[in-house]
mmCIF file of C-alpha atoms in Angstrom:
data_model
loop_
_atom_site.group_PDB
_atom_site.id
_atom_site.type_symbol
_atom_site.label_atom_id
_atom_site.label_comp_id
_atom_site.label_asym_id
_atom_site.label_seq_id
_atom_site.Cartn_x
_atom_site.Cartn_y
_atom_site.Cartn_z
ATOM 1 C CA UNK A 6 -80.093 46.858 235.488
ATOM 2 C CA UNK A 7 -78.336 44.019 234.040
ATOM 3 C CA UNK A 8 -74.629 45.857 234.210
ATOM 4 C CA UNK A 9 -75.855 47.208 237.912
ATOM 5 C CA UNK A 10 -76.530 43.264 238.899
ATOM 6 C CA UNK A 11 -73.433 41.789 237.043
ATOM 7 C CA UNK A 12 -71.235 44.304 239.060
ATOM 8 C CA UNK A 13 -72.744 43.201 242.344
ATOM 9 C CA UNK A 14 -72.089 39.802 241.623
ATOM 10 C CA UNK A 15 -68.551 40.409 240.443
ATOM 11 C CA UNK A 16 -68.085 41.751 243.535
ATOM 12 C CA UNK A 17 -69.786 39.144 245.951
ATOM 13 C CA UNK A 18 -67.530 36.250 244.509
ATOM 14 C CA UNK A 19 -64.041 37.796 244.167
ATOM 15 C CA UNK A 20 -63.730 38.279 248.040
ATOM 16 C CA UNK A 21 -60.276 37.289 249.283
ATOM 17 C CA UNK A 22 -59.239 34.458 251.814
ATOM 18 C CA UNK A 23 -56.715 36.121 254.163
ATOM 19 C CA UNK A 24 -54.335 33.738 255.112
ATOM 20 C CA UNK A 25 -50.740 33.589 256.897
ATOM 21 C CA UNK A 26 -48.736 33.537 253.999
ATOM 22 C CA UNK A 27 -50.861 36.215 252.170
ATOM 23 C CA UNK A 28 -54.079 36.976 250.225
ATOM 24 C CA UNK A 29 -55.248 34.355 247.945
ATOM 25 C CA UNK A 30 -58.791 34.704 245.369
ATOM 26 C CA UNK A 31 -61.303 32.671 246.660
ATOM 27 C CA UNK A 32 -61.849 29.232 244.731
ATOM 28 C CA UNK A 33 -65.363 29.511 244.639
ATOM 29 C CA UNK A 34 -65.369 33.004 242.533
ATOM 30 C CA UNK A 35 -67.235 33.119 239.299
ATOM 31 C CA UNK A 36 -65.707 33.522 236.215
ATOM 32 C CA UNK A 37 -67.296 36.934 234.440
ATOM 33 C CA UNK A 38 -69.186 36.939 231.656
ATOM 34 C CA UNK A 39 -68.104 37.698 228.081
ATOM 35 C CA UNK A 40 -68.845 40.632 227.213
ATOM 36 C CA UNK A 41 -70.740 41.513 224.114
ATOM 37 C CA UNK A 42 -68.505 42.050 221.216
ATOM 38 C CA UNK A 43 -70.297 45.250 219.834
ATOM 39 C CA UNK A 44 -70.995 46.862 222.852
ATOM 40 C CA UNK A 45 -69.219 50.666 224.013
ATOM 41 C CA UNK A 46 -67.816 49.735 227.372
ATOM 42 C CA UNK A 47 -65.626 47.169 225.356
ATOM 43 C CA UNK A 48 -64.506 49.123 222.501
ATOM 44 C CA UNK A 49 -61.070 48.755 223.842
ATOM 45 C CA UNK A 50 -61.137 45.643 224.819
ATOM 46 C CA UNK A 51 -61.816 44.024 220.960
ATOM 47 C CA UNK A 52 -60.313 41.018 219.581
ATOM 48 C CA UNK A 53 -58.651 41.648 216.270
ATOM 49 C CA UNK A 54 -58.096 37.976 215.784
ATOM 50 C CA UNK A 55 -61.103 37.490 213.932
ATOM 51 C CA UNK A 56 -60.320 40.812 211.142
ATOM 52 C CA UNK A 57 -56.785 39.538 210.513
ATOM 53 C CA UNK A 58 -57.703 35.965 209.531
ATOM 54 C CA UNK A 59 -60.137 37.719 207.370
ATOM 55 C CA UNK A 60 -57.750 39.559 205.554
ATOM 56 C CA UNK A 61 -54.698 37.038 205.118
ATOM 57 C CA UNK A 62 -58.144 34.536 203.990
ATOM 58 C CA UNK A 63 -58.969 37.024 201.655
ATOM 59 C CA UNK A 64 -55.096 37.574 200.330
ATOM 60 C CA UNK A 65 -54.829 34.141 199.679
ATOM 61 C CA UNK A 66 -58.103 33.608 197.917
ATOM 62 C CA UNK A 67 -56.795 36.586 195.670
ATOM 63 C CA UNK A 68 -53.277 35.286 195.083
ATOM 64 C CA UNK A 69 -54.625 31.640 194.153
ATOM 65 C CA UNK A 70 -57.042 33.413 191.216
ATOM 66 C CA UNK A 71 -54.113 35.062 190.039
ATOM 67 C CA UNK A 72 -51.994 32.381 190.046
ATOM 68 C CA UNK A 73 -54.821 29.822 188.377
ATOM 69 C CA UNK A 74 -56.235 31.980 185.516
ATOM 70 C CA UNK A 75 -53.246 34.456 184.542
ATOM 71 C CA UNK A 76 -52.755 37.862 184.002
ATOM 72 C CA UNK A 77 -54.370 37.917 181.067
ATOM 73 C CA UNK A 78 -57.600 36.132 181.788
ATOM 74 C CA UNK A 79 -57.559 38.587 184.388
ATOM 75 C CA UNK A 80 -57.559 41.544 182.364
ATOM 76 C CA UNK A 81 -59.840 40.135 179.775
ATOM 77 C CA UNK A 82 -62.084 39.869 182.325
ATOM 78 C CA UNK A 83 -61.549 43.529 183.616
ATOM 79 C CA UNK A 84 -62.172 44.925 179.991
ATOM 80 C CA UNK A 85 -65.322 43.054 179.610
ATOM 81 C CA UNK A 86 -66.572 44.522 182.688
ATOM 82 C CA UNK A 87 -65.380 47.526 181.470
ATOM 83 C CA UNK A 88 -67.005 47.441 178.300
ATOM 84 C CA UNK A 89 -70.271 46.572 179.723
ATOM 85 C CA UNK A 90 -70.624 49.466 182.249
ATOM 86 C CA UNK A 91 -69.840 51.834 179.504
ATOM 87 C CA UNK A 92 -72.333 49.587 177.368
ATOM 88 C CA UNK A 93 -75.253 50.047 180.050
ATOM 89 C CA UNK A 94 -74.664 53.443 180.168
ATOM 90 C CA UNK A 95 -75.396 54.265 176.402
ATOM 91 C CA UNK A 96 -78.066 51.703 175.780
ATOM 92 C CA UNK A 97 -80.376 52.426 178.859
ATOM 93 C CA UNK A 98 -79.568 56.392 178.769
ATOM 94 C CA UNK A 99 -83.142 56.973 177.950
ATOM 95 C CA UNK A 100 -84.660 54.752 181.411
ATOM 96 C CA UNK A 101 -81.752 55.908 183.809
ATOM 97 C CA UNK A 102 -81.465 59.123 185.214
ATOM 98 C CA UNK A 103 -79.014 61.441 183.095
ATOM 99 C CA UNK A 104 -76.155 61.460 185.751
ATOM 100 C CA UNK A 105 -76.067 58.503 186.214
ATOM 101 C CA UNK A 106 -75.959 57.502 182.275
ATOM 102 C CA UNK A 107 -72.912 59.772 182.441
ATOM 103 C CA UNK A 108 -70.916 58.407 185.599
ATOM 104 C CA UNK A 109 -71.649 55.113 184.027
ATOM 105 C CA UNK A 110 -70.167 55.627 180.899
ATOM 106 C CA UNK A 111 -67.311 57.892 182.022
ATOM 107 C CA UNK A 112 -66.376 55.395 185.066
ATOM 108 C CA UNK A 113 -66.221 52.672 182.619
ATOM 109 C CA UNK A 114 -63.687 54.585 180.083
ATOM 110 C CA UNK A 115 -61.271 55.688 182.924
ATOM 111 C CA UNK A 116 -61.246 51.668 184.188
ATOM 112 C CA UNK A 117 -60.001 51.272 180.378
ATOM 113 C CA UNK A 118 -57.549 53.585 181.018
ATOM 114 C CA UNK A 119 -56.479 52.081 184.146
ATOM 115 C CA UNK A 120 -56.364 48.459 182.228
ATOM 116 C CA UNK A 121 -54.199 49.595 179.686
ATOM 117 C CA UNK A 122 -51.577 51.083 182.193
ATOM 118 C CA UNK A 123 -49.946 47.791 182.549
ATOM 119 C CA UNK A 124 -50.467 43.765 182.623
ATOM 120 C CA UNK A 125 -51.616 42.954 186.113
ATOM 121 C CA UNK A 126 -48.446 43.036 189.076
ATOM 122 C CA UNK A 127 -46.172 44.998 186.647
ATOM 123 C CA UNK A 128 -48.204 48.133 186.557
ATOM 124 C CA UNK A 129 -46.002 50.492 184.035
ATOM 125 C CA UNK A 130 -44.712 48.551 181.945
ATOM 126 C CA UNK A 131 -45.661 48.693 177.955
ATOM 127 C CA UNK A 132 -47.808 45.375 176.952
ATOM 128 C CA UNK A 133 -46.590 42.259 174.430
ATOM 129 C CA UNK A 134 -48.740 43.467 171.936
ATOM 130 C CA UNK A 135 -47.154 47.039 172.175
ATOM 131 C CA UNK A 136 -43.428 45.861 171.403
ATOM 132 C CA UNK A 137 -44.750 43.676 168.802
ATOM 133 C CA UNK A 138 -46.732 46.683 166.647
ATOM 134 C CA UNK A 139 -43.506 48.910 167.340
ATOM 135 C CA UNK A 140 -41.124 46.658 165.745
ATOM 136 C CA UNK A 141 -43.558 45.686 162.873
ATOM 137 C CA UNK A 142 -44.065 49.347 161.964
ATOM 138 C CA UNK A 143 -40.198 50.243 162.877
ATOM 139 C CA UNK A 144 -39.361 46.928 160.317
ATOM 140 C CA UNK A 145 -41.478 48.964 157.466
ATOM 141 C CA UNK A 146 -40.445 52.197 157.659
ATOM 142 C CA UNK A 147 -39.403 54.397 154.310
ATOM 143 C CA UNK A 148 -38.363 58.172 154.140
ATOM 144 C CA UNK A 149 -41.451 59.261 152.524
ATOM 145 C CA UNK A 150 -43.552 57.828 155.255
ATOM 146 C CA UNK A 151 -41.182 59.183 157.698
ATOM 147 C CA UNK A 152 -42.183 62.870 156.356
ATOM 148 C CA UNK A 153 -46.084 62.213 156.488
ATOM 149 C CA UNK A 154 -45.863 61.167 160.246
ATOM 150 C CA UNK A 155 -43.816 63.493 161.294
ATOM 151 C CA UNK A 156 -45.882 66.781 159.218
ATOM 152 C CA UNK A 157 -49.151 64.976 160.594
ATOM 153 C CA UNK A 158 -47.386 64.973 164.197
ATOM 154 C CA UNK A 159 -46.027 68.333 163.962
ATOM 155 C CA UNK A 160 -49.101 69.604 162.934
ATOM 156 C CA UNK A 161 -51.495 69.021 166.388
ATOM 157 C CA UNK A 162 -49.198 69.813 168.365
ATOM 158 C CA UNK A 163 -49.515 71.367 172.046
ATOM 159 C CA UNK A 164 -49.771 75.058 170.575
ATOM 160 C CA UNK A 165 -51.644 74.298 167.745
ATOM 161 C CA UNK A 166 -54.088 72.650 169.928
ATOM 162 C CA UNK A 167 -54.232 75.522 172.107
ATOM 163 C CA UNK A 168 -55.070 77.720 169.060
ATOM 164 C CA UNK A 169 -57.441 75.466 167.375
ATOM 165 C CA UNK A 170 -59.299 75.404 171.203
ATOM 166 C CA UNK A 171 -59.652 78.965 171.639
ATOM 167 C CA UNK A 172 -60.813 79.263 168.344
ATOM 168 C CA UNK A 173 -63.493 76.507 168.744
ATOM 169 C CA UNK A 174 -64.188 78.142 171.362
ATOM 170 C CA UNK A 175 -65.191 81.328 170.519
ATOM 171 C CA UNK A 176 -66.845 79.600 167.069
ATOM 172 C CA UNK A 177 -69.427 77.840 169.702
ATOM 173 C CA UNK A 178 -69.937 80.794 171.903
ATOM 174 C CA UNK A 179 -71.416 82.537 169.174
ATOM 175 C CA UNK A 180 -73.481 79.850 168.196
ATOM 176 C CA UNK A 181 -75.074 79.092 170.631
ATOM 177 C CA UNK A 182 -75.155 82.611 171.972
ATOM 178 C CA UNK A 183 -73.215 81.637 175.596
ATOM 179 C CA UNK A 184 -69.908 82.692 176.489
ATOM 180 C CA UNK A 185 -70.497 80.109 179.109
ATOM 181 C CA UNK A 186 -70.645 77.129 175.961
ATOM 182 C CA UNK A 187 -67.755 78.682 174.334
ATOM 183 C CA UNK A 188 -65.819 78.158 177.944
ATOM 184 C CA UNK A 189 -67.262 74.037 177.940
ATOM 185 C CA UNK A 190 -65.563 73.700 175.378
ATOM 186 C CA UNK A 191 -61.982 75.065 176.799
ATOM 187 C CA UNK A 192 -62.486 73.249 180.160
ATOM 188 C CA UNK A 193 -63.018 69.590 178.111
ATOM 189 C CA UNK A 194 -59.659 70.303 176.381
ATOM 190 C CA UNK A 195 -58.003 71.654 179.305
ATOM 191 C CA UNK A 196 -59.511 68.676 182.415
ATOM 192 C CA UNK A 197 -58.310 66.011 179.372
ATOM 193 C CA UNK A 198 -55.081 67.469 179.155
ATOM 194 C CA UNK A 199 -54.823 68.088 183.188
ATOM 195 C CA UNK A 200 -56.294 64.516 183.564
ATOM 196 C CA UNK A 201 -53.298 63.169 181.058
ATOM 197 C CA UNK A 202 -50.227 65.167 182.790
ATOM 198 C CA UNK A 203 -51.778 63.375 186.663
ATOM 199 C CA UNK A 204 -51.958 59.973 184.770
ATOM 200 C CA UNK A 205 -48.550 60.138 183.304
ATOM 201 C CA UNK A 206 -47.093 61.050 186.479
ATOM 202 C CA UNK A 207 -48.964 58.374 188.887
ATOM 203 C CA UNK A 208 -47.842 55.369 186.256
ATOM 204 C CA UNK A 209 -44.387 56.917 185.176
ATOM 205 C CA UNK A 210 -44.495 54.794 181.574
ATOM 206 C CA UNK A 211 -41.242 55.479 179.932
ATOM 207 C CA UNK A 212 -41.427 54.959 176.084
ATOM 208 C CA UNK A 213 -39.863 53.499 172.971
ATOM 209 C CA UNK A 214 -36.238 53.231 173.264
ATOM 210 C CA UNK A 215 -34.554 56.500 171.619
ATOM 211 C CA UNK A 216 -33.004 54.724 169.439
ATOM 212 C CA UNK A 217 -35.879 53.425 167.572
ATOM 213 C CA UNK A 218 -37.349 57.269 167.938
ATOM 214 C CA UNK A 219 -37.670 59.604 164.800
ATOM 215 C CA UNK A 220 -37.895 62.184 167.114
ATOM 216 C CA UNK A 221 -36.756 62.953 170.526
ATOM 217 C CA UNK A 222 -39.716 63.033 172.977
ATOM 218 C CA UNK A 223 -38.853 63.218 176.642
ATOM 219 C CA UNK A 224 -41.199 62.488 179.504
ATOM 220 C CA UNK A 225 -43.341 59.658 180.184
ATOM 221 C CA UNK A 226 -45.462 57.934 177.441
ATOM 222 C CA UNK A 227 -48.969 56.751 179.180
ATOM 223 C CA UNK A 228 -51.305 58.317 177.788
ATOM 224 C CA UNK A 229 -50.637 60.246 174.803
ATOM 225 C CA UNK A 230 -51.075 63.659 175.480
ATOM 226 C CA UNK A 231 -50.929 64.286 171.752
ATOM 227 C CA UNK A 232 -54.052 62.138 171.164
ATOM 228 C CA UNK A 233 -56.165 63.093 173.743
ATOM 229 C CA UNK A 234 -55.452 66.631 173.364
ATOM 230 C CA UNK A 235 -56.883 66.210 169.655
ATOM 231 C CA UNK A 236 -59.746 63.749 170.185
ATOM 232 C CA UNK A 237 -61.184 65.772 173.341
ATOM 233 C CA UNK A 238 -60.672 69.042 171.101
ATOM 234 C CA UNK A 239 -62.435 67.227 168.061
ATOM 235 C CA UNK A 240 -64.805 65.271 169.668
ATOM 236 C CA UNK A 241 -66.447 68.388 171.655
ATOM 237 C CA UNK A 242 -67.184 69.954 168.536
ATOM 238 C CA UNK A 243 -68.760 66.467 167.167
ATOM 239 C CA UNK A 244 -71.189 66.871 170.274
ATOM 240 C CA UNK A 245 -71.873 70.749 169.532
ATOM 241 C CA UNK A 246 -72.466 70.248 166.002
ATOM 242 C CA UNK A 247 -75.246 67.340 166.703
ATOM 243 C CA UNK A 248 -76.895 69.753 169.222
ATOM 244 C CA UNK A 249 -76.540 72.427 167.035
ATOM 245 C CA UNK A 250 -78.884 70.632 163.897
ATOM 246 C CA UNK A 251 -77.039 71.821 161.419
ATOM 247 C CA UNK A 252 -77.413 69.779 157.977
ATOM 248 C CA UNK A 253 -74.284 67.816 157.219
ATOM 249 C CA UNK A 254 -72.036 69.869 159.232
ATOM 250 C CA UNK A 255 -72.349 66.868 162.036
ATOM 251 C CA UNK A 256 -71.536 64.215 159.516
ATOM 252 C CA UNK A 257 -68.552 66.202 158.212
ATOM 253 C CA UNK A 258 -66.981 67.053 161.729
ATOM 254 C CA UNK A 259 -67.417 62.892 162.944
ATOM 255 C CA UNK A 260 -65.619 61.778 159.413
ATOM 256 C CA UNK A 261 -62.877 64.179 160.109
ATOM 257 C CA UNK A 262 -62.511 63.797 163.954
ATOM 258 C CA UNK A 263 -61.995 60.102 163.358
ATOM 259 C CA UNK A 264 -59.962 60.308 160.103
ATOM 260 C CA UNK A 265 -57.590 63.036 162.416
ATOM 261 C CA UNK A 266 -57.523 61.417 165.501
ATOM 262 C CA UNK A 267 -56.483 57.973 163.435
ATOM 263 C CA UNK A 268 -53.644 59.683 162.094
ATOM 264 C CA UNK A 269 -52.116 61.285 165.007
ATOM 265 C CA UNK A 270 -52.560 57.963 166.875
ATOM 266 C CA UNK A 271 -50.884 56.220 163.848
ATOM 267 C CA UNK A 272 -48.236 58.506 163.142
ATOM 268 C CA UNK A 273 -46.921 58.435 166.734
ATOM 269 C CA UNK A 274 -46.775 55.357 166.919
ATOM 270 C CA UNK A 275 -45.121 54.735 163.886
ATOM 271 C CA UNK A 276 -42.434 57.327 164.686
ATOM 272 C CA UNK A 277 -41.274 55.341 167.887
ATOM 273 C CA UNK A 278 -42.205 58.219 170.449
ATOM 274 C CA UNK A 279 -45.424 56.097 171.819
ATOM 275 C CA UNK A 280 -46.581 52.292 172.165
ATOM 276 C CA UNK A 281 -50.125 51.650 170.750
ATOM 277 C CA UNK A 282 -51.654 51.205 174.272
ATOM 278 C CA UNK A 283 -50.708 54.875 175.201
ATOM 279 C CA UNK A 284 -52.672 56.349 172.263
ATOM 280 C CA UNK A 285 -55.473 54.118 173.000
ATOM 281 C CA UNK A 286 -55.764 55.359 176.303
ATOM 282 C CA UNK A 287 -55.565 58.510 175.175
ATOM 283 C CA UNK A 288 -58.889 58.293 173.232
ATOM 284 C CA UNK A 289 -60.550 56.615 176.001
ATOM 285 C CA UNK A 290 -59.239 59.775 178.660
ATOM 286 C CA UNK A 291 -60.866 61.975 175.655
ATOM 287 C CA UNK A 292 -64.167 59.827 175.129
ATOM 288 C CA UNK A 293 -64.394 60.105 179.418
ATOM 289 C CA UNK A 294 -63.768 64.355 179.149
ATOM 290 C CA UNK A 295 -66.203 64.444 175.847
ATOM 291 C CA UNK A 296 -68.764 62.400 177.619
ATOM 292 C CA UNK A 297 -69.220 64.774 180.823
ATOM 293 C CA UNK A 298 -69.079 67.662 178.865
ATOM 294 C CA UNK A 299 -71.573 66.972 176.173
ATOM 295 C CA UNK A 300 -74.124 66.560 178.992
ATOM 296 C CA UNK A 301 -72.575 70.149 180.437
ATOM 297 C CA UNK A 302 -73.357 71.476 176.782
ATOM 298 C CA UNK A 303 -76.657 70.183 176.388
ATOM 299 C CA UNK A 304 -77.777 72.065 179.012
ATOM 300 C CA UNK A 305 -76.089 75.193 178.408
ATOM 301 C CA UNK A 306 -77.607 75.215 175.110
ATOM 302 C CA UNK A 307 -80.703 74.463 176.688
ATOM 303 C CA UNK A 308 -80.895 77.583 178.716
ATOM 304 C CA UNK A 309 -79.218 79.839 176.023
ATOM 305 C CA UNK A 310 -82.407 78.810 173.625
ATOM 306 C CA UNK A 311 -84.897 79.743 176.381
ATOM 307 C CA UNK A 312 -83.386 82.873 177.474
ATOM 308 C CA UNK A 313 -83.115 84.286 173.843
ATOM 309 C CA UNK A 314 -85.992 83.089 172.058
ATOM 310 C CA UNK A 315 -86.988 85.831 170.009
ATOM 311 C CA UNK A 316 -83.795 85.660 168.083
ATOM 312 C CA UNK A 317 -83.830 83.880 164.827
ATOM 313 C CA UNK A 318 -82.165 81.005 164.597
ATOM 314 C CA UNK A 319 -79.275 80.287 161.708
ATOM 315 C CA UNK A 320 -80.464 79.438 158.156
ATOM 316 C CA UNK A 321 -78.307 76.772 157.712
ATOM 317 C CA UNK A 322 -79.974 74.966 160.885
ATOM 318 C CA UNK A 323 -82.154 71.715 160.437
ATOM 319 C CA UNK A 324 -85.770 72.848 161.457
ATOM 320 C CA UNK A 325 -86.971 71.874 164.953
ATOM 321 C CA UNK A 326 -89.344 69.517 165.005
ATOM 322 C CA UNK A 327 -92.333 70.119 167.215
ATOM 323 C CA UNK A 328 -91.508 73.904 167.167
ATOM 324 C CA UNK A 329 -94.713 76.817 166.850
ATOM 325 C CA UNK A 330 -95.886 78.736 163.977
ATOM 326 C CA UNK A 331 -97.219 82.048 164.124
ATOM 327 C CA UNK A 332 -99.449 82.342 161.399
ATOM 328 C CA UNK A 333 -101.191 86.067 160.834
ATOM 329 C CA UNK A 334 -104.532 86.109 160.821
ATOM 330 C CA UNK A 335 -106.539 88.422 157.727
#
């Protein structure tokens, strides 16, 4: 009704004045109303006026905070934040749904990742504090150091990761009883290393200078593929031996995943083929690809329990607590 009467009026006052020297708009027409800014028939019609003064408002506000506080205030700021989703996500696991523990935690690794790429505006590019270690460790160097990084470098290497993996592997398969655990633990060393080679590409790091190398290592340097390889590889089988309750076996595997993954980390480092951001991102891609699949693991292990329970379990497992007796009767 009220487009039917606005027409009519629209109408009424735009007759023309015929004239001798032509057609002329009346003087007494009506100006139309404005139409309504969210309504169909004017989707066309929109001002964009508004949007763009928005966004160059917006730009500016942006540009001024960068300018005031720094790039590193800035990323200080990002790794707290960082730090306290991941935080949130461990120490409230138990009141939050499970996925959303996970995302939580996972989400707050990969930001790490993404904040070590590069100080803010010169995304790429190796940190201060990464030139600085380099030449310290480069300034201390000695030939019988030289042959402990290189033997600890040599020996994770892609292939011996791969082997290590498919042995892991089929060591928690039978464990747990579950070809479908055994293959958890292949697909958290195969999305880190997947997840590494898309990284590496999308910020193109280029490492240490070769001549400051020990070793030749082509490609890009962000993250270490070398690290996270090792500490997703390592760090599953932390997570299986916790859900598997055996006695000391957990303890043992955390002491050596962190004495192994320090070393690798260390070693390349020290040998000039990777800045210390890279392998720090590198155990943070890991952590992210450990976290997801413990909670995969958990409840494969889950169902593998349930579905054979008449099996015994191992004798070297830590008793269950809560677990039923059968007692015979005389």
């Amino acid at each position: 009704m009220v487009s039917a009467r606005w027409t009519s009026s629209s109408i009424t006052n735009t007759r023309i004045a015929g004239t001798s020297h032509g057609s002329k708009l009346s003087t007494t027409e009506s100006v139309a109303p404005t139409p309504r800014v969210f309504s169909a028939p004017t989707a066309r019609h929109r001002h964009t006026d508004l949007v763009k003064d928005s966004q160059h408002a917006l730009y500016e506000v942006v540009t001024n905070y960068v300018a005031a506080h720094g790039h590193a205030e800035i990323a200080s700021s990002a790794a707290f934040a960082a730090t306290a989703l991941v935080g949130v996500g461990w120490f409230f696991r138990e009141r939050i749904p499970a996925w959303l523990s996970v995302c939580a935690r996972a989400v707050g690794l990969l930001w790490g990742v993404g904040i070590l790429a590069g100080p803010p505006g010169h995304g790429g590019q190796p940190w201060a504090v990464d030139r600085a270690v380099s030449a310290s460790l480069i300034a201390h160097r000695s030939p019988t150091t030289d042959h402990v990084a290189l033997a600890v470098s040599n020996s994770l290497g892609p292939a011996e990761i791969a082997g290590l993996a498919a042995v892991a592997a089929l060591a928690v398969g039978l464990t747990f009883r579950s070809w479908l655990c055994g293959l958890t633990v292949l697909a958290t060393v195969g999305g880190a290393v997947s997840a590494c080679w898309c990284i590496e590409l999308l910020v193109g790091r280029a490492g240490p200078p070769i001549a400051v190398q020990e070793a030749l290592d082509w490609g890009y340097s962000f993250p270490s593929g070398y690290v996270t390889a090792t500490a997703a590889l390592l760090g599953i089988l932390v997570v299986g031996a916790g859900i598997g309750g055996v006695r000391g076996v957990t303890t043992l595997v955390t002491v050596i995943t962190t004495l192994a993954v320090l070393a690798v980390a260390c070693s390349r480092v020290y040998l000039g083929m990777q800045w210390l951001t890279d392998v720090i991102s590198g155990v943070l891609l890991a952590a992210a690809a450990v976290t997801v699949a413990a909670s995969a693991l958990h409840v494969l292990a889950d169902r593998a329990s349930f579905a054979a329970p008449a099996i015994a379990p191992s004798p070297w497992a830590a008793p269950r607590t809560g677990a039923l007796r059968m007692e015979r009767t005389p």
